Tab-separated table of C-alpha atoms and ligand atoms in Angstrom:
chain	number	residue	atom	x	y	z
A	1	UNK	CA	0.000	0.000	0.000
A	2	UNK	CA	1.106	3.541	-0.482
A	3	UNK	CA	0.895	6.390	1.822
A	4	UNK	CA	-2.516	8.407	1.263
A	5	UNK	CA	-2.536	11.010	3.364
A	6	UNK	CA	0.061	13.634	4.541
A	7	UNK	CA	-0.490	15.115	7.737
A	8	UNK	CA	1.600	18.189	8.945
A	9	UNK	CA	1.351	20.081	12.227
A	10	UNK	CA	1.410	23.202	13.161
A	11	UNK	CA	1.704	23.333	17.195
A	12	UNK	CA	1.055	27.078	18.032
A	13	UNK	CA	-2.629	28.573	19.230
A	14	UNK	CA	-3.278	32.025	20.213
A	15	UNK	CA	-4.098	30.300	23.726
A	16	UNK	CA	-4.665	26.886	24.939
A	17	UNK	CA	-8.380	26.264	25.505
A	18	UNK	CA	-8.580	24.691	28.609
A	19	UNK	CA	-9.897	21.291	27.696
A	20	UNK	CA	-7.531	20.714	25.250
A	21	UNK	CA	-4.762	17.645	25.027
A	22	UNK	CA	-3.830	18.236	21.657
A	23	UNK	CA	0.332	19.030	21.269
A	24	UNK	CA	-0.109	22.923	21.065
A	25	UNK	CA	1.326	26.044	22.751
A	26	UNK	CA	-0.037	29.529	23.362
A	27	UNK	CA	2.579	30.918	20.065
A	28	UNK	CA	4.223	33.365	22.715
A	29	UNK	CA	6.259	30.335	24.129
A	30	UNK	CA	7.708	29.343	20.389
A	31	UNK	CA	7.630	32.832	19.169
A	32	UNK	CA	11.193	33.283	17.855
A	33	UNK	CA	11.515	29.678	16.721
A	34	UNK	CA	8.101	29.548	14.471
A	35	UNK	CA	10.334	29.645	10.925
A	36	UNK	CA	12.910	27.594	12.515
A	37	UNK	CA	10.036	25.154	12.947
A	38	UNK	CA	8.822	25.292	9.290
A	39	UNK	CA	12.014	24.742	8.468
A	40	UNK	CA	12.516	21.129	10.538
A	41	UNK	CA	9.349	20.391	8.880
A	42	UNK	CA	10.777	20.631	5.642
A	43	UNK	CA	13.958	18.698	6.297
A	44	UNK	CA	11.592	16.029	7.815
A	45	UNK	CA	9.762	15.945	4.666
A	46	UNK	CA	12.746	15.772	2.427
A	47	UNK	CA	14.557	13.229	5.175
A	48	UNK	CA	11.343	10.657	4.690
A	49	UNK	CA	10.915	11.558	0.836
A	50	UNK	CA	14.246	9.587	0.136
A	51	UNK	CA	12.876	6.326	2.400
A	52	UNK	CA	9.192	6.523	1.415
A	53	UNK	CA	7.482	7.015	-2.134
A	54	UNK	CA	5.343	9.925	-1.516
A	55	UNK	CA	3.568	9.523	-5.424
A	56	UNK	CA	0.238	8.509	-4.287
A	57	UNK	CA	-0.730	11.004	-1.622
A	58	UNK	CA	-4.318	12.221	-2.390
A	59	UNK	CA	-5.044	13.983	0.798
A	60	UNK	CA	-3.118	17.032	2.513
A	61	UNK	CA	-4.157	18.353	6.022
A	62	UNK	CA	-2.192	20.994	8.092
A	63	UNK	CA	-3.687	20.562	11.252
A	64	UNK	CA	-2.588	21.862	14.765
A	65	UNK	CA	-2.543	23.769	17.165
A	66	UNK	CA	-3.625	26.460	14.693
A	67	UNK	CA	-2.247	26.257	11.193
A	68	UNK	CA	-3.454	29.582	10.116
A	69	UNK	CA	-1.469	31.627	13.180
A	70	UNK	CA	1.443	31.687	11.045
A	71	UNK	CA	1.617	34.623	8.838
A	72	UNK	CA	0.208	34.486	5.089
A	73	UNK	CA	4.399	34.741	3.732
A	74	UNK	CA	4.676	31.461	5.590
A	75	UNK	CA	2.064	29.256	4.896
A	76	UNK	CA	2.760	30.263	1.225
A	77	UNK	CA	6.221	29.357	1.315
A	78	UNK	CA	6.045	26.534	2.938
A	79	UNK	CA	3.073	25.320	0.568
A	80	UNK	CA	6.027	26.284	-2.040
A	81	UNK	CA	8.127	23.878	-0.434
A	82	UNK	CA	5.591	21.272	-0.322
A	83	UNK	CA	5.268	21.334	-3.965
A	84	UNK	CA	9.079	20.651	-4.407
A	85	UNK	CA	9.165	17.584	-2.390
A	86	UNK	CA	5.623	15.808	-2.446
A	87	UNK	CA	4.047	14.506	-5.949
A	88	UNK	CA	1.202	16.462	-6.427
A	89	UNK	CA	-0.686	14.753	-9.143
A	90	UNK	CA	-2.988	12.604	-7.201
A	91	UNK	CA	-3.840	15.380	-4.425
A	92	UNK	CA	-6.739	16.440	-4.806
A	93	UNK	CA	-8.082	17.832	-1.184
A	94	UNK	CA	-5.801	20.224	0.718
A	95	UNK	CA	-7.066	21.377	4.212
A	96	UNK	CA	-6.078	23.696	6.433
A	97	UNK	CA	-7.279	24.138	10.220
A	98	UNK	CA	-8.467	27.688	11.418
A	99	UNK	CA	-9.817	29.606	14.235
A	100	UNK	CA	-11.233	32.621	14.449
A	101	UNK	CA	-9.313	35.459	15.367
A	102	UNK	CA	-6.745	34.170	13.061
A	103	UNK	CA	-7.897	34.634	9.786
A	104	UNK	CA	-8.294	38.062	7.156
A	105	UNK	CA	-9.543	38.491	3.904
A	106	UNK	CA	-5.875	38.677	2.458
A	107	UNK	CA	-4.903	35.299	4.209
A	108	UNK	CA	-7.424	33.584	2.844
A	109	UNK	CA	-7.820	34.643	-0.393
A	110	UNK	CA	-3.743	33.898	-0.643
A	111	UNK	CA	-4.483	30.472	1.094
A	112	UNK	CA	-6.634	29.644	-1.608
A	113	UNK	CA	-4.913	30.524	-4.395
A	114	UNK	CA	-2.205	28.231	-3.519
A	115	UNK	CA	-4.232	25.255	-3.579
A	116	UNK	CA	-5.583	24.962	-0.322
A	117	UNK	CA	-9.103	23.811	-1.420
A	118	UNK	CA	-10.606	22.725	2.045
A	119	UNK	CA	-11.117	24.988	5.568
A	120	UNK	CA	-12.168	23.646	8.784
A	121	UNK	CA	-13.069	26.256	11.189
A	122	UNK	CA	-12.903	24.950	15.239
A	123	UNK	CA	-16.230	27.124	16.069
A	124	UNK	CA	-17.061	24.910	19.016
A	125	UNK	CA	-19.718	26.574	20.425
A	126	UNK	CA	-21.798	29.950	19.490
A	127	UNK	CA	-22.611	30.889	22.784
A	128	UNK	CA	-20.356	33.180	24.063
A	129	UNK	CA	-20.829	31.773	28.178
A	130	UNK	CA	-19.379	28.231	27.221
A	131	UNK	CA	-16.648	29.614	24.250
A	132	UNK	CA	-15.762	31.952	27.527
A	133	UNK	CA	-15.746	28.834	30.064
A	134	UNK	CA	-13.773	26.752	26.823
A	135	UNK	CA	-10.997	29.645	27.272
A	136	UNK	CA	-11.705	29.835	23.576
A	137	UNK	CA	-9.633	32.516	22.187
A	138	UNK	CA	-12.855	34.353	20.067
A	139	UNK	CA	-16.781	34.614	21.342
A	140	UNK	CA	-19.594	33.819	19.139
A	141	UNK	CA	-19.627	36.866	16.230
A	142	UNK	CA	-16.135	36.405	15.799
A	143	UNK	CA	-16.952	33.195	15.211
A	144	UNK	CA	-19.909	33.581	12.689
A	145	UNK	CA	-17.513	35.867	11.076
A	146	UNK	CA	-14.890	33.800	10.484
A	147	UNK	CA	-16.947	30.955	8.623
A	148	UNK	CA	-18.959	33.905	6.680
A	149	UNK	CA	-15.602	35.536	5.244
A	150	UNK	CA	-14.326	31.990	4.415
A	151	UNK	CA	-17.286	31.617	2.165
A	152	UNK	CA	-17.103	35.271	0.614
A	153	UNK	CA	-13.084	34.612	0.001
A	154	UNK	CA	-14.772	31.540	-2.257
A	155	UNK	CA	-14.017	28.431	0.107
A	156	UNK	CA	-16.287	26.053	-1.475
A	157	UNK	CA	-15.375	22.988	1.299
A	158	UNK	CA	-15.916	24.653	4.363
A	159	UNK	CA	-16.195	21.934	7.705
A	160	UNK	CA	-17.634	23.599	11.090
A	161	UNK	CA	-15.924	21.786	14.523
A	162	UNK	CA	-18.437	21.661	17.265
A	163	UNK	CA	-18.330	20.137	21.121
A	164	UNK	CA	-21.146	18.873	22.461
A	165	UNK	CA	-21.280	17.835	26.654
A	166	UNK	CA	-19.803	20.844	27.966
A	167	UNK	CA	-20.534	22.119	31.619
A	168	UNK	CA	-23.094	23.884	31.922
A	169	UNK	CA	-24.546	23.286	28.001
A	170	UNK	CA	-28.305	22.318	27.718
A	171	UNK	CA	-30.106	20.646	24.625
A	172	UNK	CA	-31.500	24.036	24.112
A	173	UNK	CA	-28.357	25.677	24.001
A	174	UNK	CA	-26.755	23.641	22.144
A	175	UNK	CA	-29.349	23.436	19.587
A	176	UNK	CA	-29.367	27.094	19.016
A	177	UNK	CA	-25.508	26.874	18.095
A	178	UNK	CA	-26.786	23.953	15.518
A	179	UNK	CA	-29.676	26.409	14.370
A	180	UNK	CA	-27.221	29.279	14.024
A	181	UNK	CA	-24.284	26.897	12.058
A	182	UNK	CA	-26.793	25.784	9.671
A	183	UNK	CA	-27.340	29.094	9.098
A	184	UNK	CA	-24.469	29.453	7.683
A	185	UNK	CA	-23.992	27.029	5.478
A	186	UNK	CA	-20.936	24.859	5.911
A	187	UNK	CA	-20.142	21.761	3.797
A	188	UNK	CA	-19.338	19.699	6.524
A	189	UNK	CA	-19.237	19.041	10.414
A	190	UNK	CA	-17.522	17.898	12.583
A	191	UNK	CA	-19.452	17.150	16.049
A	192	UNK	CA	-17.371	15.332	19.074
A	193	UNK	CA	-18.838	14.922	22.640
A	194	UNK	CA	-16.476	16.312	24.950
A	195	UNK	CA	-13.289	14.198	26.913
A	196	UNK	CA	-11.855	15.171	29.950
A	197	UNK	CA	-8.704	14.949	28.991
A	198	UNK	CA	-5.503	14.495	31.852
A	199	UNK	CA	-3.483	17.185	32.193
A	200	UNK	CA	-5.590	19.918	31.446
A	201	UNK	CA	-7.133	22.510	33.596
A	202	UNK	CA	-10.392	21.106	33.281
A	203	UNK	CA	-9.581	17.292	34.669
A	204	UNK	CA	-8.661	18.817	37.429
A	205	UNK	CA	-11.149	20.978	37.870
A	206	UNK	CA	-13.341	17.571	37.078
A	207	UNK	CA	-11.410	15.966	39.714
A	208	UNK	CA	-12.198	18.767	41.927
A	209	UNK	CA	-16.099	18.627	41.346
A	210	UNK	CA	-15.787	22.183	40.109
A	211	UNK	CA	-17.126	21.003	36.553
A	212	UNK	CA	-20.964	21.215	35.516
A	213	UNK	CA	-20.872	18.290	33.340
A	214	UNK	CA	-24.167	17.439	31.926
A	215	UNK	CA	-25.843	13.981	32.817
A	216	UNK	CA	-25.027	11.316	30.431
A	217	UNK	CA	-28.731	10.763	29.174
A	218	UNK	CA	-28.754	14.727	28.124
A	219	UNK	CA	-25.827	13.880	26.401
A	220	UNK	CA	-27.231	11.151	24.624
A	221	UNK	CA	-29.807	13.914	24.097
A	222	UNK	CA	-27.869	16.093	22.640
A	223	UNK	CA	-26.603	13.192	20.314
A	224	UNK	CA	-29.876	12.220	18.900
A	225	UNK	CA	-30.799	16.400	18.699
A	226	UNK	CA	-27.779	16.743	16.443
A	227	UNK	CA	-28.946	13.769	14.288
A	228	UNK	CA	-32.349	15.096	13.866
A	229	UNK	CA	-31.372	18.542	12.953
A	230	UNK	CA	-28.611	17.881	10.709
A	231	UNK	CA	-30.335	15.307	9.314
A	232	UNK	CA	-33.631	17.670	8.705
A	233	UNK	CA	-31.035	20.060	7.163
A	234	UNK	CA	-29.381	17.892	4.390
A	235	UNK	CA	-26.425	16.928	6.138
A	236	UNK	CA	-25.653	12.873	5.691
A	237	UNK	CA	-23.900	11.167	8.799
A	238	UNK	CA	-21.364	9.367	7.162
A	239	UNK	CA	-18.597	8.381	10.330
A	240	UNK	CA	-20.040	8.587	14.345
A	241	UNK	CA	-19.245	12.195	14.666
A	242	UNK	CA	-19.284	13.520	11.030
A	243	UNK	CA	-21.428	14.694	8.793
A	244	UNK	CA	-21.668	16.226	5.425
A	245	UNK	CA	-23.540	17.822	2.214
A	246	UNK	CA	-23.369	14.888	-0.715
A	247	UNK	CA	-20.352	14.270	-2.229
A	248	UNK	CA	-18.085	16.453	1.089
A	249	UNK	CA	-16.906	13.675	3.000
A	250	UNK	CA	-13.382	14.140	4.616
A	251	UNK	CA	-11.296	12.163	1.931
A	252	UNK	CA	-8.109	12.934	4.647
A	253	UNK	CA	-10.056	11.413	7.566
A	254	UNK	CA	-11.772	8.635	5.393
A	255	UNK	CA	-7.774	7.373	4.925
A	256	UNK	CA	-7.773	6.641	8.998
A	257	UNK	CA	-11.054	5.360	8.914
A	258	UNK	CA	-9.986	3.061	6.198
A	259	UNK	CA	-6.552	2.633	8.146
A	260	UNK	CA	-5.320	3.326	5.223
A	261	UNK	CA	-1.338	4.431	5.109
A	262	UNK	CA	-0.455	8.196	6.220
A	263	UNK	CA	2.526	10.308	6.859
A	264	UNK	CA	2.548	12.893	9.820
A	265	UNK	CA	5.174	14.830	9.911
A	266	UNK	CA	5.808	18.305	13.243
A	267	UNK	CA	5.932	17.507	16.778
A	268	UNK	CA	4.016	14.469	18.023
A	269	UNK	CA	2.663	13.586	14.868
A	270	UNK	CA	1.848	9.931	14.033
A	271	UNK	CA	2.384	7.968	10.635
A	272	UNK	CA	1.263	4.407	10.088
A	273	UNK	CA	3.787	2.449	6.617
A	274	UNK	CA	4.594	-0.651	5.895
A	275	UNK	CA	3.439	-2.092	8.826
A	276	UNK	CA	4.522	0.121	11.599
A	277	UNK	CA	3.096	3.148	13.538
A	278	UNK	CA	5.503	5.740	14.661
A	279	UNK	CA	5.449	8.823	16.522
A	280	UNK	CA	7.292	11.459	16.519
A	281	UNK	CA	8.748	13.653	19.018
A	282	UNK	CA	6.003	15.005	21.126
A	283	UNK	CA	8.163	18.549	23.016
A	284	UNK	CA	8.519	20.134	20.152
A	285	UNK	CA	11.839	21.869	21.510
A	286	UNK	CA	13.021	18.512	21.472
A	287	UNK	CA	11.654	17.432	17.891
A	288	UNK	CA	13.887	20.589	16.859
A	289	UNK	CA	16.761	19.589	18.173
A	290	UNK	CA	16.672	16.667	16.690
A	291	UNK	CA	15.826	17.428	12.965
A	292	UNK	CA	19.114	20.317	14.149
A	293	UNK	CA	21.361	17.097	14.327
A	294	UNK	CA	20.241	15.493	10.884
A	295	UNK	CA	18.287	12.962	12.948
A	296	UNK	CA	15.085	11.752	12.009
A	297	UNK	CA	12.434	12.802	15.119
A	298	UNK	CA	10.747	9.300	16.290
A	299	UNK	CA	9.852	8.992	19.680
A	300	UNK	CA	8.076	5.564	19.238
A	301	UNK	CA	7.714	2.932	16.842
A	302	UNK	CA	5.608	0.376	16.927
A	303	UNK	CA	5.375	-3.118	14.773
A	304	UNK	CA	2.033	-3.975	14.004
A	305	UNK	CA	1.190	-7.277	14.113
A	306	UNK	CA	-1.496	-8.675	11.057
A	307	UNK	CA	-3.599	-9.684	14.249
A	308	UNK	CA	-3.749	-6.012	15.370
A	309	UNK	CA	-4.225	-4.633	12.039
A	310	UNK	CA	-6.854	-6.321	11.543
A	311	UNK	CA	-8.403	-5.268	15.269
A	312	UNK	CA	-7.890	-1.371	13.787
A	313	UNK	CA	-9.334	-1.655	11.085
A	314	UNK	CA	-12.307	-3.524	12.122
A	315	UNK	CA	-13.034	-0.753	14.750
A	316	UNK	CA	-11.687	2.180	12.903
A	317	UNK	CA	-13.926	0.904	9.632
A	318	UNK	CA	-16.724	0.119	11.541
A	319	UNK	CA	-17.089	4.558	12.546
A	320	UNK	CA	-18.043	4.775	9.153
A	321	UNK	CA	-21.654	4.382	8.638
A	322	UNK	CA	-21.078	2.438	5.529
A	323	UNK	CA	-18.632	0.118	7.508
A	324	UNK	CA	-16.423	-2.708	6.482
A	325	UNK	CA	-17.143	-3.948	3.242
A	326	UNK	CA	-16.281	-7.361	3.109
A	327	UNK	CA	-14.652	-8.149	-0.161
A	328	UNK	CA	-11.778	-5.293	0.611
A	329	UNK	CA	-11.203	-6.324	4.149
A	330	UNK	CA	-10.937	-10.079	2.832
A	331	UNK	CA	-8.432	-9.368	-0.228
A	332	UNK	CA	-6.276	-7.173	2.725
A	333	UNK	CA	-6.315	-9.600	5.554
A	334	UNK	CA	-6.855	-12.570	3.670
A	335	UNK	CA	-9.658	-13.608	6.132
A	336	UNK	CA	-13.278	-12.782	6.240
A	337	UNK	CA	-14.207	-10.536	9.083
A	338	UNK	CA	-17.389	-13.122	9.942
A	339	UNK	CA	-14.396	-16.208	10.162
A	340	UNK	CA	-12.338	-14.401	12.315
A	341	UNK	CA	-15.456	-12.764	14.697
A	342	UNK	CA	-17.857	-14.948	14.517
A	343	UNK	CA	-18.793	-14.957	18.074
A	344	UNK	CA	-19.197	-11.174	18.294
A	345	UNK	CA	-20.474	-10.578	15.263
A	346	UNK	CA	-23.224	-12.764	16.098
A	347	UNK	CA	-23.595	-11.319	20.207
A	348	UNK	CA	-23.708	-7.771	18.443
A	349	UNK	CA	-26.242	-8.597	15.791
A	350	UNK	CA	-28.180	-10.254	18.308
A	351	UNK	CA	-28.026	-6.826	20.471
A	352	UNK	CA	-28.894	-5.149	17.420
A	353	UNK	CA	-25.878	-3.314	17.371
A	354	UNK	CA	-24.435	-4.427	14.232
A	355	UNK	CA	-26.147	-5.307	11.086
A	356	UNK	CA	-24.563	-7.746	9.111
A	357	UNK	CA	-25.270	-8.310	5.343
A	358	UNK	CA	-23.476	-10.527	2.413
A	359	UNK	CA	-21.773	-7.455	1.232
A	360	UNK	CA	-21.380	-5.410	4.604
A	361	UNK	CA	-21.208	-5.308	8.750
A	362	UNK	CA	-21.977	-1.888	10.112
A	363	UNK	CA	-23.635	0.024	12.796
A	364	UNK	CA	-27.089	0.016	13.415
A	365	UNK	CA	-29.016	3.119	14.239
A	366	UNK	CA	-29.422	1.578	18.216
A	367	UNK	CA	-25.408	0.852	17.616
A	368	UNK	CA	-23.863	4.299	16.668
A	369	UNK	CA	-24.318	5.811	19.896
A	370	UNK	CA	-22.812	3.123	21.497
A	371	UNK	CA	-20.282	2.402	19.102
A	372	UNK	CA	-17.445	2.334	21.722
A	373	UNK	CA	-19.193	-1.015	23.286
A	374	UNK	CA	-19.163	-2.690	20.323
A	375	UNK	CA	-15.328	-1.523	19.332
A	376	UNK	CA	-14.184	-3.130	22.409
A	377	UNK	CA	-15.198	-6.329	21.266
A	378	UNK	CA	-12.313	-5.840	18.657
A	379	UNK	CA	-9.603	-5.163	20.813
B	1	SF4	S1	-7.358	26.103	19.449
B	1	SF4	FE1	-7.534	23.868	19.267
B	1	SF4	S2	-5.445	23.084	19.372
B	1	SF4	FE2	-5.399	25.218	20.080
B	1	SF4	S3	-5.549	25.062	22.292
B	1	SF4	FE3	-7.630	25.333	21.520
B	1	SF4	S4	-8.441	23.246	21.209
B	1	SF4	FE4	-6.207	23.106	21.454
């Protein structure tokens, strides 16, 4: 197989939200090394480009931290860079990661010029009480704006990310934000229940009983409220917490999903080839000084073993709605998934949590909120 996807982070925010586990810094604290940084991720590029045929990447995502903090001379340069190493012929869907607050006309006008083809905006919330509580870096009209101006630059893939589950969110509340995104317009969203993460202000506050969290059955709520209005609204659920207008599924996340092959490349980013996962360098000072030294940044590698390949991708195929297709995961694995599950294949069904056909085994309707029960039977 060859790599699909290229993944490349950026690891700088105007703030760090205080829910968030993600590998990104408030930019202050990396604010003389930022070109230094796009730099390393060059060399790493050009350091795996001479181990790893990079010829059938069809997906680009610059992800983060916030991607679009850097100034518009750098993301265009490095995009110039990008085009000197990577084969470009079979990439068709470039994305780039933005938050309000971060974003003008000029940026993204240049942004798209370049080839970027695909924005996804983290909105979160629109009511400015929770994006305050979030330590969001932007309130509610900044974020309206930001997704309206993305539009009027000519973004024609546009993906909203929204949290449902916060403290102190109701159904009502949170279906106003829905109201208000569909409103809008986007082409896509993205909708994930909230984690308390460790090691972020809010576990402890959640440790500390200072957190509001909302009951698990208004969270289900809020679930089956985000179905229904979506739904209403011409958006098709096509993964557990994704949803889209026809033909704007995430090709970059349908290459995980698939657990297909991908290249990650910036602090802490993860790549899965020819049969091993490896991560890099999570402190990005660290990952620095080690591209500084010609050395390529892994932290961890991992040998995957056909057994657990064949565990991720029943689980990660399975969050798509259309779920494993037999015939592909038979010519991969060289087993049927029905041989090698039989016995919780056939518990699930029975639960009505999987639905099993000649062609297909996916999540039922009574399954996909409760997809994490049925993934552990996979592990
Ligand atoms: S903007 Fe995103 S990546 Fe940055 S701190 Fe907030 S949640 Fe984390």
């Amino acid at each position: 197989m060859m790599i699909k996807a290229l993944y490349i982070h950026i690891p700088f925010c105007l703030a760090k939200c205080k829910y968030c586990d993600f590998n990104s810094y408030p930019l202050p604290v990396f604010k003389g090394r930022v070109d230094e940084y796009l730099g390393a991720l060059k060399k790493e590029l050009l350091m795996l480009s001479k181990e790893i045929p990079l010829g059938g990447i069809e997906t680009i995502y610059m992800g983060g931290g916030t991607p679009t903090i850097l100034d518009t001379g750098q993301l265009l340069n490095f995009m110039k860079c990008l085009k000197e190493i990577v084969d470009f012929s079979n990439v068709d869907e470039i994305t780039i990661e933005a938050n309000p607050g971060t974003i003008t006309q000029e940026k993204l006008l240049a942004l798209n010029n370049v080839g970027f083809n695909r924005i996804s905006i983290g909105v979160q919330s629109l009511d400015d009480n929770l994006l305050k509580h979030m330590g969001r870096a932007h309130n509610a009209e900044e974020a309206v704006a930001a997704v309206t101006l993305a539009r009027e630059t000519g973004w024609s893939n546009i993906n909203v990310d929204l949290i449902y589950g916060l403290p102190n969110q109701s159904n009502a509340i949170w279906m106003d934000t829905l109201k208000k995104v569909i409103d809008l317009g986007p082409d896509h969203i993205s909708a994930y229940g909230l984690k308390i993460e460790d090691n972020t202000p809010w576990s402890s506050d959640y440790y500390n009983n200072l957190l509001a969290l909302p009951e698990e059955d208004s969270v289900l709520e809020m679930y089956e409220t985000l179905q229904a209005i979506l739904g209403d609204n011409g958006y098709f659920q096509y993964e557990i917490s994704n949803y889209c207008k026809p033909k704007k599924a995430s090709k970059h996340n349908t290459v995980y999903w698939h657990n297909n092959y991908y290249l990650g490349i910036g602090s802490g980013a993860a790549s899965f080839y020819n049969n091993q996962r490896f991560y890099n360098i999570k402190n990005t000072g660290q990952y620095l000084d080690c591209l500084s030294q010609g050395l390529r940044p892994i932290g961890e590698l991992l040998e995957l073993a056909q057994e657990e390949q064949i565990s991720e991708t029943m689980f990660m195929n399975l969050r798509l709605l259309s779920g494993i297709k037999i015939v592909d995961f038979k010519k991969r694995f060289g087993i049927s998934p029905i041989d090698k599950y039989y016995n919780e294949i056939k518990k699930l069904s029975e639960m009505e949590l999987l639905d099993v056909n000649e062609d297909t085994i996916k999540l039922t309707h009574k399954g996909i909120p409760l997809a994490n029960l049925v993934f552990m039977e996979f592990v």
